[in-house]
Each structure stands twice: as structure tokens, then as C-alpha cells.
């Protein structure tokens, strides 16, 4: 069956450390993978997109890797801050010709001062 | 430039009533997507619309649910004869094109509670 798995347990880290979140998928062949941030009571906000033929993408303190052999994406936040505390969602974009998103359940990140 | 707007933000209905959820996409966006987020679940795709057309409704329940995006006005997600299991947060998103590399811009959601 098709699955997208993100750590269901919250990730607790100290301010200044690097947070690493994992997204694994099974029986999908995505063309793109996107990461979103969601705060309580709000809609998701786009962070980064990576294509299937890209290994790594960076934007400021964020870095995403995409390994289509392992069927895994890693999302890193360096020099984390309490304001980074939120739920992070990975979303797959299939080769359907348009951009509907298939989401994982998300991982909650808590950054303590 | 106003973002994606959804209303109402909170909606309470009794079982058997109808729920109408509205979504105004970002200015210049003609592609609208609806997602549902059940408690403790991830966001699930429901339907993808362009102006006056339903492109993909593969995630929408076959009965009681319908969606439209008229030439003028907001996109509407309509749930007839609501049941308790329809209680969820419903999010609308928009994008400027249908290209796979496009990010989606999400609204704040409508939280539907069915009593």
C-alpha cells in the first residue's frame, strides 16, 4: 500500500542545534517533494521544493535532501530558534500533470531556549 | 496582495444540515484545491478545480460532497446532510498555474463542527 511516513513523535531540541526531520514514502514515484510549515490553527505555508533529479536544495537556514533510491527526504533547520517550533509537513507531487499534493501527517518540532 | 481567504473560519452545524464553505483564491490565481484535515490525521486532497471546471475530484466522497468554482465569485465546497464524521478543518489552496513545480498558497481554513 502507499504510505508517507513522518516521525509521529514530537522532536525536542535546544536552541542553536540542527533539527533533522524525516519523510519516507512507499509505493509512490513523486516528481517533486515539497515541505510546508503549519502553526496551530493556521494553514500550511510553503518552505521548499525539490525535484526528483535534485539531491539537495538550500534556502537560508533550511536544507532539503531527496533520495529517490531510499525513497526518503530529510529536512534540516540549522541554528534552530524557538520561533521554528511548528509542525512540518512533507508533500509529494506526482507525475499527474498538475500539482495536487499528497501529505504526510507531519512532525511537530519544539525548540526550547 | 491579499492571501487566500476562507469563510467562515468556524462553522457549527447539526446533523442533517448543509455546510457551505467559501474560498477566494489569491489575486491572479485560477487554480483551487480543497483539502480536509481530520483530527490527528494529515491533510487529504479532496478536489482540484479551475474556473468553471472540476479537474480532479478523486479525493472527494461520492455522496453529499460537491465543489464548484464559478466564473465569478469564490469557490464553494458544499456538504449536504452533514454527519459527525464530517467534523474537520477544511483548507483551500490556490496556485497561479497547474505546473507541478508551483507552490500552493493555503487559506486559514474553516473548522467545521457537526453536533
PDB file of C-alpha atoms in Angstrom:
ATOM      1  CA  UNK A   1       0.000   0.000   0.000  1.00  0.00           C
ATOM      2  CA  UNK A   2       1.015   3.604  -0.444  1.00  0.00           C
ATOM      3  CA  UNK A   3       2.347   5.386   2.598  1.00  0.00           C
ATOM      4  CA  UNK A   4       4.084   8.600   3.566  1.00  0.00           C
ATOM      5  CA  UNK A   5       5.691   8.381   6.983  1.00  0.00           C
ATOM      6  CA  UNK A   6       6.944  11.203   9.145  1.00  0.00           C
ATOM      7  CA  UNK A   7       8.014  10.858  12.766  1.00  0.00           C
ATOM      8  CA  UNK A   8       4.810  10.882  14.754  1.00  0.00           C
ATOM      9  CA  UNK A   9       6.551  11.828  17.976  1.00  0.00           C
ATOM     10  CA  UNK A  10       7.494  15.433  18.552  1.00  0.00           C
ATOM     11  CA  UNK A  11      11.134  16.356  18.087  1.00  0.00           C
ATOM     12  CA  UNK A  12      12.518  18.348  21.009  1.00  0.00           C
ATOM     13  CA  UNK A  13      15.788  20.188  20.520  1.00  0.00           C
ATOM     14  CA  UNK A  14      17.683  23.059  22.096  1.00  0.00           C
ATOM     15  CA  UNK A  15      18.032  26.439  20.514  1.00  0.00           C
ATOM     16  CA  UNK A  16      21.049  26.665  18.254  1.00  0.00           C
ATOM     17  CA  UNK A  17      21.102  22.987  17.357  1.00  0.00           C
ATOM     18  CA  UNK A  18      20.235  21.494  13.960  1.00  0.00           C
ATOM     19  CA  UNK A  19      16.825  19.874  13.637  1.00  0.00           C
ATOM     20  CA  UNK A  20      16.505  16.981  11.191  1.00  0.00           C
ATOM     21  CA  UNK A  21      13.094  15.734  10.139  1.00  0.00           C
ATOM     22  CA  UNK A  22      12.477  12.644   8.043  1.00  0.00           C
ATOM     23  CA  UNK A  23       9.938  11.841   5.344  1.00  0.00           C
ATOM     24  CA  UNK A  24       9.807   8.283   3.975  1.00  0.00           C
ATOM     25  CA  UNK A  25       7.421   7.102   1.311  1.00  0.00           C
ATOM     26  CA  UNK A  26       6.384   3.740  -0.103  1.00  0.00           C
ATOM     27  CA  UNK A  27       4.891   2.848  -3.478  1.00  0.00           C
ATOM     28  CA  UNK A  28       4.948   6.405  -4.796  1.00  0.00           C
ATOM     29  CA  UNK A  29       7.031   7.865  -7.600  1.00  0.00           C
ATOM     30  CA  UNK A  30       6.888  11.607  -6.996  1.00  0.00           C
ATOM     31  CA  UNK A  31       8.124  14.131  -9.491  1.00  0.00           C
ATOM     32  CA  UNK A  32       8.621  16.715  -6.734  1.00  0.00           C
ATOM     33  CA  UNK A  33       8.647  16.847  -2.980  1.00  0.00           C
ATOM     34  CA  UNK A  34       7.624  19.917  -1.003  1.00  0.00           C
ATOM     35  CA  UNK A  35       7.951  20.878   2.637  1.00  0.00           C
ATOM     36  CA  UNK A  36       5.426  23.049   4.440  1.00  0.00           C
ATOM     37  CA  UNK A  37       5.208  24.529   7.905  1.00  0.00           C
ATOM     38  CA  UNK A  38       1.918  24.570   9.815  1.00  0.00           C
ATOM     39  CA  UNK A  39       1.266  26.525  13.005  1.00  0.00           C
ATOM     40  CA  UNK A  40      -1.698  25.657  15.278  1.00  0.00           C
ATOM     41  CA  UNK A  41      -4.984  26.903  13.869  1.00  0.00           C
ATOM     42  CA  UNK A  42      -3.429  28.035  10.591  1.00  0.00           C
ATOM     43  CA  UNK A  43      -2.987  26.811   7.051  1.00  0.00           C
ATOM     44  CA  UNK A  44       0.304  25.330   5.817  1.00  0.00           C
ATOM     45  CA  UNK A  45       2.985  27.664   4.495  1.00  0.00           C
ATOM     46  CA  UNK A  46       5.324  26.587   1.705  1.00  0.00           C
ATOM     47  CA  UNK A  47       9.021  26.326   2.556  1.00  0.00           C
ATOM     48  CA  UNK A  48      10.968  24.431  -0.088  1.00  0.00           C
ATOM     49  CA  UNK A  49      10.524  22.307  -3.191  1.00  0.00           C
ATOM     50  CA  UNK A  50      12.951  19.732  -4.573  1.00  0.00           C
ATOM     51  CA  UNK A  51      12.764  17.855  -7.862  1.00  0.00           C
ATOM     52  CA  UNK A  52      13.294  14.124  -8.260  1.00  0.00           C
ATOM     53  CA  UNK A  53      16.614  14.687 -10.066  1.00  0.00           C
ATOM     54  CA  UNK A  54      17.952  17.061  -7.403  1.00  0.00           C
ATOM     55  CA  UNK A  55      19.897  15.761  -4.438  1.00  0.00           C
ATOM     56  CA  UNK A  56      19.853  18.841  -2.250  1.00  0.00           C
ATOM     57  CA  UNK A  57      18.255  22.283  -2.004  1.00  0.00           C
ATOM     58  CA  UNK A  58      19.047  25.132   0.386  1.00  0.00           C
ATOM     59  CA  UNK A  59      17.282  28.293   1.459  1.00  0.00           C
ATOM     60  CA  UNK A  60      18.769  30.361   4.260  1.00  0.00           C
ATOM     61  CA  UNK A  61      18.846  28.082   7.352  1.00  0.00           C
ATOM     62  CA  UNK A  62      16.856  25.338   5.615  1.00  0.00           C
ATOM     63  CA  UNK A  63      18.190  22.367   3.674  1.00  0.00           C
ATOM     64  CA  UNK A  64      16.298  19.550   1.983  1.00  0.00           C
ATOM     65  CA  UNK A  65      17.696  16.332   0.550  1.00  0.00           C
ATOM     66  CA  UNK A  66      15.861  13.896  -1.692  1.00  0.00           C
ATOM     67  CA  UNK A  67      16.987  10.305  -2.252  1.00  0.00           C
ATOM     68  CA  UNK A  68      14.696   8.555  -4.729  1.00  0.00           C
ATOM     69  CA  UNK A  69      16.534   5.258  -4.228  1.00  0.00           C
ATOM     70  CA  UNK A  70      15.910   5.254  -0.488  1.00  0.00           C
ATOM     71  CA  UNK A  71      12.545   6.958  -1.057  1.00  0.00           C
ATOM     72  CA  UNK A  72      13.393   9.476   1.597  1.00  0.00           C
ATOM     73  CA  UNK A  73      13.677  13.200   2.128  1.00  0.00           C
ATOM     74  CA  UNK A  74      15.460  14.863   5.023  1.00  0.00           C
ATOM     75  CA  UNK A  75      14.628  18.395   6.139  1.00  0.00           C
ATOM     76  CA  UNK A  76      17.218  20.283   8.184  1.00  0.00           C
ATOM     77  CA  UNK A  77      16.915  23.540  10.100  1.00  0.00           C
ATOM     78  CA  UNK A  78      20.300  24.821  11.234  1.00  0.00           C
ATOM     79  CA  UNK A  79      20.800  27.197  14.158  1.00  0.00           C
ATOM     80  CA  UNK A  80      17.242  26.482  15.256  1.00  0.00           C
ATOM     81  CA  UNK A  81      15.243  29.106  17.141  1.00  0.00           C
ATOM     82  CA  UNK A  82      12.143  28.873  19.358  1.00  0.00           C
ATOM     83  CA  UNK A  83      10.229  30.581  16.528  1.00  0.00           C
ATOM     84  CA  UNK A  84      10.901  27.475  14.408  1.00  0.00           C
ATOM     85  CA  UNK A  85       8.574  25.483  16.678  1.00  0.00           C
ATOM     86  CA  UNK A  86       5.743  24.225  14.473  1.00  0.00           C
ATOM     87  CA  UNK A  87       4.544  21.134  12.630  1.00  0.00           C
ATOM     88  CA  UNK A  88       6.430  20.366   9.433  1.00  0.00           C
ATOM     89  CA  UNK A  89       4.681  18.550   6.610  1.00  0.00           C
ATOM     90  CA  UNK A  90       6.181  16.814   3.629  1.00  0.00           C
ATOM     91  CA  UNK A  91       4.080  16.589   0.486  1.00  0.00           C
ATOM     92  CA  UNK A  92       4.571  14.586  -2.699  1.00  0.00           C
ATOM     93  CA  UNK A  93       3.704  15.864  -6.160  1.00  0.00           C
ATOM     94  CA  UNK A  94       3.079  13.035  -8.597  1.00  0.00           C
ATOM     95  CA  UNK A  95       3.576  12.862 -12.340  1.00  0.00           C
ATOM     96  CA  UNK A  96      -0.076  13.607 -12.914  1.00  0.00           C
ATOM     97  CA  UNK A  97       0.461  16.709 -14.993  1.00  0.00           C
ATOM     98  CA  UNK A  98      -0.733  19.012 -12.228  1.00  0.00           C
ATOM     99  CA  UNK A  99       0.223  19.856  -8.701  1.00  0.00           C
ATOM    100  CA  UNK A 100      -2.159  18.221  -6.251  1.00  0.00           C
ATOM    101  CA  UNK A 101      -0.344  17.380  -3.026  1.00  0.00           C
ATOM    102  CA  UNK A 102      -0.213  14.119  -1.063  1.00  0.00           C
ATOM    103  CA  UNK A 103       0.765  14.949   2.509  1.00  0.00           C
ATOM    104  CA  UNK A 104       2.377  13.092   5.360  1.00  0.00           C
ATOM    105  CA  UNK A 105       0.903  13.579   8.835  1.00  0.00           C
ATOM    106  CA  UNK A 106       3.682  15.920   9.855  1.00  0.00           C
ATOM    107  CA  UNK A 107       6.242  16.101  12.635  1.00  0.00           C
ATOM    108  CA  UNK A 108       5.977  18.608  15.464  1.00  0.00           C
ATOM    109  CA  UNK A 109       9.229  20.401  16.237  1.00  0.00           C
ATOM    110  CA  UNK A 110       9.737  22.048  19.629  1.00  0.00           C
ATOM    111  CA  UNK A 111      12.782  24.274  20.058  1.00  0.00           C
ATOM    112  CA  UNK A 112      13.478  25.246  23.632  1.00  0.00           C
ATOM    113  CA  UNK A 113      15.523  28.317  24.617  1.00  0.00           C
TER     114      UNK A 113
ATOM    115  CA  UNK B   1      -1.872  41.432  -2.170  1.00  0.00           C
ATOM    116  CA  UNK B   2      -4.395  39.622  -0.022  1.00  0.00           C
ATOM    117  CA  UNK B   3      -3.774  35.947   0.554  1.00  0.00           C
ATOM    118  CA  UNK B   4      -6.228  33.106   0.167  1.00  0.00           C
ATOM    119  CA  UNK B   5      -9.394  33.895   2.067  1.00  0.00           C
ATOM    120  CA  UNK B   6     -11.779  31.387   3.524  1.00  0.00           C
ATOM    121  CA  UNK B   7     -15.054  31.935   5.296  1.00  0.00           C
ATOM    122  CA  UNK B   8     -16.463  31.252   7.641  1.00  0.00           C
ATOM    123  CA  UNK B   9     -13.492  30.446   9.880  1.00  0.00           C
ATOM    124  CA  UNK B  10     -15.695  28.396  12.179  1.00  0.00           C
ATOM    125  CA  UNK B  11     -18.951  26.699  11.277  1.00  0.00           C
ATOM    126  CA  UNK B  12     -21.241  24.711  13.537  1.00  0.00           C
ATOM    127  CA  UNK B  13     -23.960  22.554  12.040  1.00  0.00           C
ATOM    128  CA  UNK B  14     -26.353  19.963  13.372  1.00  0.00           C
ATOM    129  CA  UNK B  15     -26.515  16.537  11.794  1.00  0.00           C
ATOM    130  CA  UNK B  16     -28.532  16.629   8.597  1.00  0.00           C
ATOM    131  CA  UNK B  17     -27.917  20.315   7.831  1.00  0.00           C
ATOM    132  CA  UNK B  18     -25.926  21.679   4.923  1.00  0.00           C
ATOM    133  CA  UNK B  19     -22.494  23.277   5.184  1.00  0.00           C
ATOM    134  CA  UNK B  20     -21.160  25.764   2.632  1.00  0.00           C
ATOM    135  CA  UNK B  21     -17.501  26.671   2.744  1.00  0.00           C
ATOM    136  CA  UNK B  22     -16.140  29.529   0.647  1.00  0.00           C
ATOM    137  CA  UNK B  23     -12.690  30.140  -0.735  1.00  0.00           C
ATOM    138  CA  UNK B  24     -11.376  33.193  -2.569  1.00  0.00           C
ATOM    139  CA  UNK B  25      -8.011  32.425  -4.176  1.00  0.00           C
ATOM    140  CA  UNK B  26      -5.130  34.835  -4.347  1.00  0.00           C
ATOM    141  CA  UNK B  27      -5.466  37.517  -6.984  1.00  0.00           C
ATOM    142  CA  UNK B  28      -4.417  36.157 -10.357  1.00  0.00           C
ATOM    143  CA  UNK B  29      -4.744  32.507  -9.318  1.00  0.00           C
ATOM    144  CA  UNK B  30      -7.200  30.403 -11.270  1.00  0.00           C
ATOM    145  CA  UNK B  31      -6.381  27.010  -9.732  1.00  0.00           C
ATOM    146  CA  UNK B  32      -8.041  25.981  -6.475  1.00  0.00           C
ATOM    147  CA  UNK B  33      -7.529  22.894  -4.325  1.00  0.00           C
ATOM    148  CA  UNK B  34      -9.533  21.700  -1.331  1.00  0.00           C
ATOM    149  CA  UNK B  35      -8.031  19.577   1.444  1.00  0.00           C
ATOM    150  CA  UNK B  36      -9.521  18.115   4.610  1.00  0.00           C
ATOM    151  CA  UNK B  37      -7.654  17.629   7.876  1.00  0.00           C
ATOM    152  CA  UNK B  38      -9.325  15.269  10.316  1.00  0.00           C
ATOM    153  CA  UNK B  39      -8.221  15.305  13.975  1.00  0.00           C
ATOM    154  CA  UNK B  40      -4.872  13.510  14.357  1.00  0.00           C
ATOM    155  CA  UNK B  41      -4.716  12.963  10.592  1.00  0.00           C
ATOM    156  CA  UNK B  42      -2.773  14.567   7.798  1.00  0.00           C
ATOM    157  CA  UNK B  43      -4.164  16.814   5.116  1.00  0.00           C
ATOM    158  CA  UNK B  44      -6.053  14.826   2.485  1.00  0.00           C
ATOM    159  CA  UNK B  45      -6.647  16.086  -1.030  1.00  0.00           C
ATOM    160  CA  UNK B  46     -10.300  16.343  -1.976  1.00  0.00           C
ATOM    161  CA  UNK B  47     -10.738  18.214  -5.258  1.00  0.00           C
ATOM    162  CA  UNK B  48      -8.890  20.382  -7.765  1.00  0.00           C
ATOM    163  CA  UNK B  49     -10.761  22.997  -9.795  1.00  0.00           C
ATOM    164  CA  UNK B  50     -10.041  25.588 -12.408  1.00  0.00           C
ATOM    165  CA  UNK B  51     -12.506  28.298 -13.301  1.00  0.00           C
ATOM    166  CA  UNK B  52     -15.796  26.569 -14.158  1.00  0.00           C
ATOM    167  CA  UNK B  53     -14.160  23.128 -14.348  1.00  0.00           C
ATOM    168  CA  UNK B  54     -13.541  20.247 -11.981  1.00  0.00           C
ATOM    169  CA  UNK B  55     -10.171  18.766 -12.959  1.00  0.00           C
ATOM    170  CA  UNK B  56      -9.724  16.066 -10.313  1.00  0.00           C
ATOM    171  CA  UNK B  57     -12.267  15.047  -7.673  1.00  0.00           C
ATOM    172  CA  UNK B  58     -10.690  11.710  -6.843  1.00  0.00           C
ATOM    173  CA  UNK B  59     -10.378  12.562  -3.144  1.00  0.00           C
ATOM    174  CA  UNK B  60     -13.925  13.701  -2.625  1.00  0.00           C
ATOM    175  CA  UNK B  61     -16.553  11.378  -1.142  1.00  0.00           C
ATOM    176  CA  UNK B  62     -19.012  10.341  -3.849  1.00  0.00           C
ATOM    177  CA  UNK B  63     -22.091  11.319  -1.896  1.00  0.00           C
ATOM    178  CA  UNK B  64     -23.093  14.535  -0.129  1.00  0.00           C
ATOM    179  CA  UNK B  65     -19.990  16.481  -1.196  1.00  0.00           C
ATOM    180  CA  UNK B  66     -19.750  18.815  -4.167  1.00  0.00           C
ATOM    181  CA  UNK B  67     -17.492  21.653  -5.250  1.00  0.00           C
ATOM    182  CA  UNK B  68     -17.632  24.447  -7.754  1.00  0.00           C
ATOM    183  CA  UNK B  69     -15.525  27.361  -8.906  1.00  0.00           C
ATOM    184  CA  UNK B  70     -17.733  29.665 -10.975  1.00  0.00           C
ATOM    185  CA  UNK B  71     -16.542  32.220 -13.465  1.00  0.00           C
ATOM    186  CA  UNK B  72     -17.297  34.956 -10.958  1.00  0.00           C
ATOM    187  CA  UNK B  73     -17.066  34.614  -7.212  1.00  0.00           C
ATOM    188  CA  UNK B  74     -15.426  32.260  -4.765  1.00  0.00           C
ATOM    189  CA  UNK B  75     -15.014  28.512  -4.910  1.00  0.00           C
ATOM    190  CA  UNK B  76     -17.631  26.688  -2.832  1.00  0.00           C
ATOM    191  CA  UNK B  77     -17.333  23.338  -1.086  1.00  0.00           C
ATOM    192  CA  UNK B  78     -20.781  22.085  -0.210  1.00  0.00           C
ATOM    193  CA  UNK B  79     -21.561  19.277   2.208  1.00  0.00           C
ATOM    194  CA  UNK B  80     -25.153  18.125   2.327  1.00  0.00           C
ATOM    195  CA  UNK B  81     -26.733  16.287   5.256  1.00  0.00           C
ATOM    196  CA  UNK B  82     -23.641  16.593   7.420  1.00  0.00           C
ATOM    197  CA  UNK B  83     -22.681  13.807   9.817  1.00  0.00           C
ATOM    198  CA  UNK B  84     -20.388  13.890  12.851  1.00  0.00           C
ATOM    199  CA  UNK B  85     -17.578  12.344  10.817  1.00  0.00           C
ATOM    200  CA  UNK B  86     -17.509  15.466   8.633  1.00  0.00           C
ATOM    201  CA  UNK B  87     -16.132  17.478  11.565  1.00  0.00           C
ATOM    202  CA  UNK B  88     -12.693  18.596  10.416  1.00  0.00           C
ATOM    203  CA  UNK B  89     -10.654  21.539   9.237  1.00  0.00           C
ATOM    204  CA  UNK B  90     -11.153  22.249   5.545  1.00  0.00           C
ATOM    205  CA  UNK B  91      -8.357  24.093   3.785  1.00  0.00           C
ATOM    206  CA  UNK B  92      -8.389  25.729   0.426  1.00  0.00           C
ATOM    207  CA  UNK B  93      -5.226  26.449  -1.539  1.00  0.00           C
ATOM    208  CA  UNK B  94      -4.555  28.253  -4.798  1.00  0.00           C
ATOM    209  CA  UNK B  95      -1.773  28.401  -7.351  1.00  0.00           C
ATOM    210  CA  UNK B  96      -1.115  30.585 -10.404  1.00  0.00           C
ATOM    211  CA  UNK B  97      -0.762  27.666 -12.805  1.00  0.00           C
ATOM    212  CA  UNK B  98      -1.154  23.910 -12.687  1.00  0.00           C
ATOM    213  CA  UNK B  99       2.568  23.294 -13.093  1.00  0.00           C
ATOM    214  CA  UNK B 100       3.914  20.667 -10.761  1.00  0.00           C
ATOM    215  CA  UNK B 101       6.651  22.943  -9.501  1.00  0.00           C
ATOM    216  CA  UNK B 102       4.180  25.536  -8.255  1.00  0.00           C
ATOM    217  CA  UNK B 103       3.853  26.021  -4.548  1.00  0.00           C
ATOM    218  CA  UNK B 104       0.353  26.209  -3.165  1.00  0.00           C
ATOM    219  CA  UNK B 105      -0.872  29.093  -1.056  1.00  0.00           C
ATOM    220  CA  UNK B 106      -3.197  27.977   1.709  1.00  0.00           C
ATOM    221  CA  UNK B 107      -6.010  29.799   3.401  1.00  0.00           C
ATOM    222  CA  UNK B 108      -6.552  29.798   7.174  1.00  0.00           C
ATOM    223  CA  UNK B 109      -9.106  27.000   6.962  1.00  0.00           C
ATOM    224  CA  UNK B 110     -12.719  26.531   8.003  1.00  0.00           C
ATOM    225  CA  UNK B 111     -13.253  24.470  11.105  1.00  0.00           C
ATOM    226  CA  UNK B 112     -16.495  22.564  10.781  1.00  0.00           C
ATOM    227  CA  UNK B 113     -18.096  21.111  13.875  1.00  0.00           C
ATOM    228  CA  UNK B 114     -21.108  18.840  13.492  1.00  0.00           C
ATOM    229  CA  UNK B 115     -23.210  18.443  16.624  1.00  0.00           C
TER     230      UNK B 115
END
